[in-house]
Short mmCIF file of C-alpha atoms in Angstrom, two decimals:
data_model
loop_
_atom_site.label_atom_id
_atom_site.label_comp_id
_atom_site.label_asym_id
_atom_site.label_seq_id
_atom_site.Cartn_x
_atom_site.Cartn_y
_atom_site.Cartn_z
CA MET R 1 133.27 166.47 132.34
CA GLY R 2 135.88 164.56 134.13
CA ALA R 3 135.58 166.92 137.04
CA ALA R 4 131.92 166.33 136.79
CA GLN R 5 132.20 162.71 137.10
CA PHE R 6 134.85 162.56 139.96
CA SER R 7 132.00 164.62 141.91
CA SER R 8 129.50 162.48 140.79
CA GLY R 9 131.47 159.04 141.92
CA HIS R 10 132.52 160.99 145.27
CA GLN R 11 129.02 161.58 145.76
CA ARG R 12 128.61 157.64 145.11
CA ARG R 13 131.10 156.34 147.09
CA LYS R 14 130.37 158.66 150.06
CA SER R 15 126.02 157.09 149.52
CA PRO R 16 126.86 153.25 151.66
CA VAL R 17 128.81 155.17 154.57
CA ARG R 18 125.43 157.45 154.42
CA LEU R 19 123.01 154.80 154.48
CA ALA R 20 125.50 153.00 156.74
CA PHE R 21 125.46 155.76 159.48
CA PHE R 22 121.59 156.28 158.80
CA LEU R 23 120.75 152.64 159.73
CA VAL R 24 122.97 152.67 162.74
CA CYS R 25 121.51 155.81 163.72
CA LEU R 26 117.58 154.17 163.43
CA TRP R 27 119.25 150.81 165.61
CA GLY R 28 119.86 153.27 168.42
CA LEU R 29 117.22 155.25 167.86
CA ILE R 30 115.14 150.98 167.99
CA SER R 31 117.27 150.17 170.89
CA LEU R 32 116.74 153.39 172.98
CA SER R 33 113.00 153.11 172.67
CA CYS R 34 113.36 149.22 173.01
CA ALA R 35 114.98 150.26 176.12
CA GLY R 36 112.53 152.34 177.16
CA MET R 37 109.81 151.04 176.83
CA LEU R 38 110.95 147.46 178.50
CA SER R 39 112.01 149.44 181.43
CA ALA R 40 108.78 150.65 181.52
CA SER R 41 107.50 147.28 181.43
CA ARG R 42 109.61 145.94 184.32
CA GLN R 43 108.62 149.17 186.26
CA LYS R 44 105.35 148.54 185.86
CA LEU R 45 105.22 144.45 186.33
CA GLU R 46 107.56 145.59 189.97
CA VAL R 47 104.46 147.97 191.11
CA GLN R 48 102.44 145.38 189.78
CA LYS R 49 103.85 142.70 192.60
CA HIS R 50 103.99 145.64 195.20
CA LEU R 51 100.51 145.99 195.31
CA ASN R 52 99.56 142.42 194.89
CA ARG R 53 101.52 141.69 198.31
CA LEU R 54 100.01 145.10 199.57
CA ASN R 55 96.30 144.87 198.90
CA LYS R 56 95.46 141.54 200.41
CA PRO R 57 91.99 140.23 199.36
CA PRO R 58 89.00 141.68 201.04
CA VAL R 59 85.99 140.35 202.82
CA LYS R 60 83.97 143.28 202.18
CA THR R 61 84.88 147.54 201.16
CA ILE R 62 84.60 150.80 202.21
CA GLN R 63 84.30 153.62 199.99
CA SER R 64 85.46 156.46 201.58
CA PRO R 65 84.34 159.97 201.43
CA ASP R 66 87.30 160.92 200.53
CA GLY R 67 88.18 159.26 198.18
CA ASP R 68 89.75 156.30 200.02
CA ILE R 69 89.45 152.18 199.74
CA ILE R 70 89.08 150.84 203.10
CA ASP R 71 89.33 146.90 202.34
CA CYS R 72 88.37 144.95 205.23
CA VAL R 73 90.83 142.08 205.02
CA HIS R 74 90.81 139.13 207.51
CA ILE R 75 92.46 139.27 210.94
CA SER R 76 94.62 136.48 210.13
CA HIS R 77 95.47 137.66 205.75
CA GLN R 78 97.16 141.45 206.76
CA PRO R 79 100.52 142.19 205.68
CA ALA R 80 102.46 140.91 209.09
CA PHE R 81 102.21 137.78 208.19
CA ASP R 82 104.46 138.13 205.39
CA HIS R 83 107.44 138.39 207.51
CA PRO R 84 109.32 135.13 207.67
CA PHE R 85 109.79 135.22 211.78
CA LEU R 86 105.28 135.48 212.03
CA ARG R 87 104.30 132.61 209.61
CA ASP R 88 103.34 130.50 212.73
CA HIS R 89 102.77 133.52 214.96
CA LYS R 90 99.87 133.12 217.46
CA ILE R 91 97.55 136.79 217.15
CA GLN R 92 98.18 138.05 220.61
CA VAL R 93 94.14 139.61 220.93
CA ARG R 94 95.10 142.34 223.35
CA PRO R 95 97.66 143.26 225.78
CA SER R 96 98.69 141.89 229.18
CA TYR R 97 98.44 144.08 231.42
CA HIS R 98 97.62 147.88 230.60
CA PRO R 99 99.36 150.68 232.29
CA GLU R 100 98.15 151.90 235.86
CA GLY R 101 97.35 155.25 236.08
CA LEU R 102 95.39 156.44 233.19
CA PHE R 103 94.82 160.70 233.50
CA ASP R 104 91.39 160.88 233.53
CA GLU R 105 90.43 163.09 230.90
CA ASN R 106 87.27 163.07 231.76
CA LYS R 107 87.26 164.79 234.78
CA MET R 108 87.52 168.82 233.76
CA LEU R 109 85.32 169.97 231.50
CA THR R 110 85.78 173.56 232.48
CA GLY R 111 88.29 175.94 231.52
CA ARG R 112 90.44 174.80 228.18
CA ASN R 113 88.51 171.46 228.25
CA LYS R 114 85.89 172.89 226.91
CA GLY R 115 85.57 173.32 223.37
CA THR R 116 87.70 169.99 222.77
CA ASN R 117 85.18 167.44 220.73
CA SER R 118 85.41 163.55 220.19
CA ILE R 119 87.11 162.73 216.50
CA THR R 120 86.37 159.09 213.84
CA GLN R 121 87.77 158.57 210.12
CA LEU R 122 86.17 160.24 207.04
CA TRP R 123 85.64 156.30 206.00
CA HIS R 124 82.82 155.51 209.12
CA MET R 125 80.07 157.02 207.41
CA ASN R 126 79.97 154.53 204.74
CA GLY R 127 80.35 151.57 206.63
CA LYS R 128 82.47 148.96 208.76
CA CYS R 129 84.26 146.43 209.03
CA PRO R 130 83.44 143.13 210.08
CA GLU R 131 84.33 141.35 212.98
CA ASP R 132 87.57 138.83 212.65
CA THR R 133 89.08 141.64 210.06
CA ILE R 134 90.75 144.86 209.97
CA PRO R 135 90.29 147.38 207.99
CA ILE R 136 93.52 148.90 205.32
CA ARG R 137 93.73 151.93 203.24
CA ARG R 138 94.87 150.03 199.68
CA THR R 139 97.28 151.34 197.93
CA LYS R 140 96.88 152.55 194.39
CA LYS R 141 99.55 152.38 191.24
CA GLU R 142 99.53 156.18 191.72
CA ASP R 143 100.67 155.74 195.70
CA VAL R 144 103.73 153.68 194.53
CA LEU R 145 104.58 156.13 191.38
CA ARG R 146 105.04 158.56 193.59
CA ALA R 147 107.91 157.97 195.87
CA SER R 148 111.38 157.08 194.22
CA SER R 149 111.14 153.82 193.77
CA VAL R 150 109.04 150.53 194.56
CA LYS R 151 111.53 149.79 197.50
CA ARG R 152 111.77 153.20 198.93
CA TYR R 153 107.39 152.96 198.45
CA GLY R 154 105.77 153.87 202.49
CA LYS R 155 109.15 154.52 204.16
CA LYS R 156 111.62 157.45 205.37
CA LYS R 157 114.33 158.93 204.68
CA HIS R 158 117.39 158.15 206.58
CA ARG R 159 118.16 160.52 209.55
CA THR R 160 115.32 162.59 210.48
CA ILE R 161 115.09 161.41 214.14
CA PRO R 162 115.38 164.91 216.15
CA LYS R 163 118.40 164.85 218.85
CA PRO R 164 118.50 166.57 221.14
CA ARG R 165 121.33 168.64 222.77
CA SER R 166 124.36 167.42 221.00
CA ALA R 167 123.04 167.62 217.05
CA ASP R 168 125.08 168.49 214.61
CA PRO R 169 123.65 171.67 213.41
CA ASP R 170 125.32 170.70 210.11
CA LEU R 171 123.43 167.19 209.77
CA THR R 172 120.95 168.71 210.71
CA ASN R 173 120.54 171.33 208.21
CA GLU R 174 121.33 169.11 205.81
CA SER R 175 118.66 166.29 205.66
CA GLY R 176 116.10 168.79 205.86
CA HIS R 177 113.89 167.69 208.36
CA GLN R 178 112.78 170.66 211.19
CA HIS R 179 111.82 169.64 214.73
CA ALA R 180 110.06 171.86 217.50
CA ILE R 181 109.99 169.04 220.49
CA ALA R 182 109.74 167.82 223.91
CA TYR R 183 112.21 165.41 225.02
CA VAL R 184 112.90 162.99 228.23
CA GLU R 185 115.90 160.84 228.36
CA GLY R 186 118.15 159.25 231.14
CA ASP R 187 116.25 156.76 232.21
CA LYS R 188 114.76 153.58 230.82
CA TYR R 189 110.85 154.14 229.51
CA TYR R 190 108.37 152.10 228.41
CA GLY R 191 106.06 153.09 227.28
CA ALA R 192 104.33 157.11 226.46
CA LYS R 193 101.39 158.68 226.40
CA ALA R 194 99.86 162.26 224.71
CA THR R 195 96.41 163.49 223.35
CA ILE R 196 97.53 165.98 220.16
CA ASN R 197 95.53 168.66 219.38
CA VAL R 198 95.06 167.86 215.76
CA TRP R 199 95.17 169.96 212.65
CA GLU R 200 95.57 170.92 208.11
CA PRO R 201 98.84 172.27 208.21
CA LYS R 202 99.27 173.55 204.69
CA ILE R 203 101.95 172.14 202.72
CA GLN R 204 103.74 173.61 200.39
CA GLN R 205 106.19 171.48 198.21
CA PRO R 206 104.62 167.68 197.54
CA ASN R 207 107.69 166.19 198.48
CA GLU R 208 107.00 168.02 201.76
CA PHE R 209 105.47 166.90 204.94
CA SER R 210 104.07 168.24 208.47
CA LEU R 211 103.47 165.81 211.42
CA SER R 212 102.96 165.53 215.14
CA GLN R 213 103.99 162.72 216.84
CA ILE R 214 105.08 160.62 219.83
CA TRP R 215 108.68 158.80 219.12
CA LEU R 216 110.06 155.80 221.19
CA LEU R 217 113.58 155.43 220.95
CA GLY R 218 116.46 153.29 221.62
CA GLY R 219 119.91 153.05 220.69
CA SER R 220 122.43 155.80 219.48
CA PHE R 221 121.65 158.10 216.90
CA GLY R 222 123.40 156.49 214.57
CA GLU R 223 122.74 153.43 212.27
CA ASP R 224 121.41 151.02 215.11
CA LEU R 225 118.41 153.39 215.89
CA ASN R 226 114.86 152.26 217.31
CA SER R 227 112.20 154.00 216.28
CA ILE R 228 108.66 153.24 216.99
CA GLU R 229 106.57 156.25 216.09
CA ALA R 230 103.02 157.16 216.29
CA GLY R 231 100.64 160.31 215.39
CA TRP R 232 98.80 162.47 212.91
CA GLN R 233 100.34 163.87 209.71
CA VAL R 234 99.56 166.08 206.00
CA SER R 235 101.81 163.98 202.83
CA PRO R 236 100.81 164.81 199.85
CA ASP R 237 103.79 162.45 198.39
CA LEU R 238 102.31 159.05 200.55
CA TYR R 239 98.76 159.83 200.00
CA GLY R 240 98.15 161.61 197.29
CA ASP R 241 96.22 164.46 199.36
CA ASN R 242 96.41 167.13 201.49
CA ASN R 243 94.42 165.77 204.44
CA THR R 244 95.39 164.97 207.96
CA ARG R 245 95.63 160.86 208.58
CA LEU R 246 96.37 158.88 211.72
CA PHE R 247 99.77 156.93 211.00
CA THR R 248 102.03 154.42 212.78
CA TYR R 249 106.01 154.06 211.36
CA TRP R 250 108.97 151.81 213.00
CA THR R 251 112.87 151.03 212.12
CA SER R 252 115.01 148.42 213.78
CA ASP R 253 118.28 150.92 212.10
CA ALA R 254 117.52 154.53 211.55
CA TYR R 255 115.35 154.06 208.63
CA GLN R 256 117.74 152.41 206.14
CA ALA R 257 116.10 148.86 205.20
CA THR R 258 113.46 147.93 208.01
CA GLY R 259 109.98 149.42 208.78
CA CYS R 260 107.48 151.57 207.28
CA TYR R 261 104.17 153.72 207.16
CA ASN R 262 101.47 151.89 208.84
CA LEU R 263 100.97 148.47 207.77
CA LEU R 264 102.83 149.20 204.19
CA CYS R 265 105.29 146.65 205.43
CA SER R 266 105.05 143.34 207.56
CA GLY R 267 106.11 144.05 211.13
CA PHE R 268 103.00 145.73 212.99
CA ILE R 269 100.16 143.54 213.65
CA GLN R 270 96.73 144.88 213.63
CA VAL R 271 93.79 143.70 216.19
CA ASN R 272 91.47 146.35 215.69
CA SER R 273 88.12 146.52 213.07
CA GLU R 274 87.27 149.90 213.54
CA ILE R 275 90.10 152.06 213.07
CA ALA R 276 92.51 152.19 210.10
CA MET R 277 95.75 153.38 210.00
CA GLY R 278 96.61 155.70 207.05
CA ALA R 279 93.01 156.55 206.76
CA SER R 280 91.44 161.08 207.12
CA ILE R 281 91.25 161.54 210.47
CA SER R 282 88.02 163.71 210.91
CA PRO R 283 87.02 166.93 212.01
CA VAL R 284 90.13 168.66 211.84
CA SER R 285 90.28 171.80 215.08
CA SER R 286 90.15 175.51 213.28
CA TYR R 287 91.49 178.23 214.53
CA ARG R 288 89.98 180.26 217.50
CA ASN R 289 86.66 177.41 216.80
CA SER R 290 86.00 174.03 218.65
CA GLN R 291 89.41 171.99 218.92
CA TYR R 292 89.88 168.20 218.28
CA ASP R 293 92.30 165.90 219.52
CA ILE R 294 93.31 162.56 219.21
CA SER R 295 94.89 160.49 222.05
CA ILE R 296 98.00 158.00 221.92
CA LEU R 297 99.46 155.88 223.92
CA VAL R 298 102.43 153.20 223.38
CA TRP R 299 103.18 151.04 225.29
CA LYS R 300 105.49 147.36 226.30
CA ASP R 301 103.73 144.62 227.49
CA PRO R 302 105.13 143.17 230.57
CA LYS R 303 104.42 139.86 230.16
CA GLN R 304 104.39 138.84 226.57
CA GLY R 305 107.14 142.01 225.44
CA ASN R 306 105.66 143.46 222.14
CA TRP R 307 104.69 146.87 222.35
CA TRP R 308 101.20 148.32 221.97
CA MET R 309 99.27 151.01 220.83
CA GLN R 310 95.90 152.13 221.87
CA PHE R 311 94.24 154.83 219.65
CA GLY R 312 90.99 157.25 221.88
CA ASN R 313 89.88 155.77 225.10
CA GLY R 314 89.19 152.57 223.43
CA TYR R 315 90.82 151.68 220.13
CA VAL R 316 93.36 148.90 221.16
CA LEU R 317 94.96 148.92 217.72
CA GLY R 318 97.50 146.30 218.05
CA TYR R 319 101.18 145.55 218.66
CA TRP R 320 104.67 145.77 217.48
CA PRO R 321 106.55 142.49 218.25
CA SER R 322 110.08 142.69 220.14
CA PHE R 323 112.14 140.61 217.79
CA LEU R 324 111.56 143.18 214.77
CA PHE R 325 113.67 145.74 217.64
CA SER R 326 117.37 145.01 219.51
CA TYR R 327 117.42 148.11 221.41
CA LEU R 328 113.39 148.23 221.87
CA THR R 329 113.24 144.65 222.65
CA GLU R 330 114.23 145.90 226.30
CA SER R 331 113.13 149.33 227.03
CA ALA R 332 113.34 153.25 225.77
CA SER R 333 116.20 155.04 226.33
CA MET R 334 114.32 158.34 225.09
CA ILE R 335 110.89 159.38 224.24
CA GLU R 336 110.01 162.09 222.56
CA TRP R 337 106.79 164.67 221.13
CA GLY R 338 105.91 167.01 218.83
CA GLY R 339 105.96 168.37 215.54
CA GLU R 340 108.41 167.73 212.42
CA VAL R 341 108.62 169.42 209.21
CA VAL R 342 110.50 168.60 205.61
CA ASN R 343 112.00 171.49 204.88
CA SER R 344 113.01 171.78 201.05
CA GLU R 345 114.59 175.35 200.49
CA PRO R 346 112.08 175.87 197.67
CA ASP R 347 113.68 178.70 195.77
CA ARG R 348 116.36 178.94 198.21
CA GLN R 349 114.17 180.42 200.69
CA HIS R 350 112.89 178.21 203.74
CA THR R 351 109.18 176.56 203.18
CA SER R 352 106.03 177.90 204.25
CA THR R 353 104.86 174.37 205.21
CA GLN R 354 103.16 174.88 208.71
CA MET R 355 104.27 172.45 211.48
CA GLY R 356 101.06 172.38 214.01
CA SER R 357 98.48 174.73 213.12
CA GLY R 358 100.71 177.15 211.68
CA ARG R 359 100.53 179.58 214.65
CA PHE R 360 103.15 180.19 217.83
CA PRO R 361 103.07 178.61 220.77
CA GLU R 362 102.82 181.74 222.33
CA GLU R 363 99.18 182.78 220.31
CA GLY R 364 97.80 179.88 223.10
CA PHE R 365 94.57 177.91 223.09
CA GLY R 366 91.97 178.06 220.20
CA LYS R 367 94.91 179.01 217.39
CA ALA R 368 97.93 177.57 218.87
CA SER R 369 98.11 173.39 218.43
CA TYR R 370 99.38 171.48 221.82
CA PHE R 371 99.68 168.23 223.17
CA LYS R 372 98.78 167.69 226.93
CA ASN R 373 98.63 164.88 229.48
CA ILE R 374 102.09 164.29 228.65
CA GLN R 375 102.99 160.88 230.33
CA VAL R 376 105.84 158.25 230.97
CA VAL R 377 105.16 154.42 231.90
CA ASP R 378 108.07 153.50 234.35
CA SER R 379 109.32 149.83 235.32
CA SER R 380 106.67 149.56 237.14
CA ASN R 381 103.95 149.71 234.58
CA ASN R 382 102.50 153.41 236.07
CA LEU R 383 101.65 156.36 233.47
CA LYS R 384 103.40 158.59 235.48
CA ALA R 385 104.00 162.42 234.45
CA PRO R 386 107.95 162.94 233.15
CA LYS R 387 110.42 164.80 235.11
CA GLU R 388 112.63 167.37 233.79
CA LEU R 389 111.06 167.68 229.89
CA GLY R 390 113.55 168.95 227.72
CA THR R 391 112.73 170.81 224.60
CA TYR R 392 114.63 171.07 221.31
CA THR R 393 114.06 173.75 217.96
CA GLU R 394 116.40 174.02 214.94
CA GLN R 395 114.90 177.87 214.34
CA SER R 396 112.62 178.43 216.58
CA ASN R 397 112.23 182.05 214.71
CA CYS R 398 110.27 179.76 212.27
CA TYR R 399 109.16 176.63 214.78
CA ASP R 400 108.78 176.72 218.82
CA ILE R 401 107.64 175.59 221.59
CA HIS R 402 106.79 176.32 224.86
CA THR R 403 106.18 174.04 227.64
CA GLY R 404 103.71 174.12 230.93
CA SER R 405 102.19 171.98 233.78
CA ASN R 406 98.30 172.37 235.25
CA GLY R 407 95.89 170.67 236.81
CA ASP R 408 93.90 170.10 233.91
CA TRP R 409 96.39 169.29 231.28
CA GLY R 410 98.36 167.58 233.35
CA HIS R 411 102.54 168.30 231.55
CA TYR R 412 101.27 169.98 228.17
CA PHE R 413 102.88 172.45 225.55
CA TYR R 414 102.10 174.82 222.71
CA TYR R 415 104.17 174.48 219.59
CA GLY R 416 104.61 175.02 216.14
CA GLY R 417 104.33 178.17 213.82
CA PRO R 418 104.07 179.07 209.86
CA GLY R 419 108.28 178.90 208.35
CA ARG R 420 108.62 181.25 206.30
CA ASN R 421 107.81 184.28 207.59
CA PRO R 422 110.43 187.85 208.18
CA ASN R 423 112.16 186.31 210.63
CA CYS R 424 112.69 183.32 209.11
CA SER R 425 113.79 183.26 205.48
#
């Protein structure tokens, strides 16, 4: 009896402790749940504020067949003018000067040139933007949520520039980016041009991409690197699909805080109402069939100092104001042309993400991807063939490059590859 009473009393004495423990646990769970809800609510608010900043009120909206929404935004309301230095900026409607000596792409349609065709953007099928507006691909909530953070949305990762010759192999592989490029250095360059063969390379992982572009570089390859970039890319993380898209990029601090893709931050000023940055390019080349390419020219206006971009023969898209840069305010010290992929080494093996057409350069026209009519702009604003074109690739068994020159194509190269294969693992 006494023992039983003792036991019962002991249990009674324990129960308030248990109750307190239970209440503490419950409070902990509620706190965690509340913290989680608060964090989710904060993120939702942050994403919405960012979307409001990026998506300006449209004059007209066009639904693209690929699911994109293209907003026709008044030219003076574009994201560029969120930049404090551009509040009172007078838009330069056209460049003061065009480079002299543009390679005449229509002079010969024989041999290799035969079978290359004109290209457009998918959204053109459903309408066009009125005058005094520019087409902007609308950013959706899911686009921002795919990024590692709202701040990093639309930005490249740090250290993704190929550094030929003196590249530290450890640094190169650590960044997970691989290249097959041609380049020139050792002079002052005021622009660059190329005609780039367009494909739709297969991407193995959503966090990888494949692109083909021109780089105009200034400064060292450290924290002060200036870069202007333009070309085509397939990037599931950025766009949410595997479409080939026209893109631009800029940075003045090696991708740390400045710059972005397309119009996803203030900087590039667009003046063209027909071409949308980040919109799908159509059609694309196919193996042993029709070949499609795009021409891109970036040059420095000798009078105003801004860096202009032209797409194709007639579309002057807009410009990067020179104040965005430090080294590129005067000229570029290096130009690169070529391909880049992200190799995230899925399953601890080399990615099978393709560069270019996914074929090696030796396969040639109709199979391998190419850059042709490669030119640089000199200090007299003339387009000229580059002197001493160097080449660079980290692993030629994965992605490679072969250069050449002839009367039809000027300086050219074939490049690319399949990534993972028996010789690249």
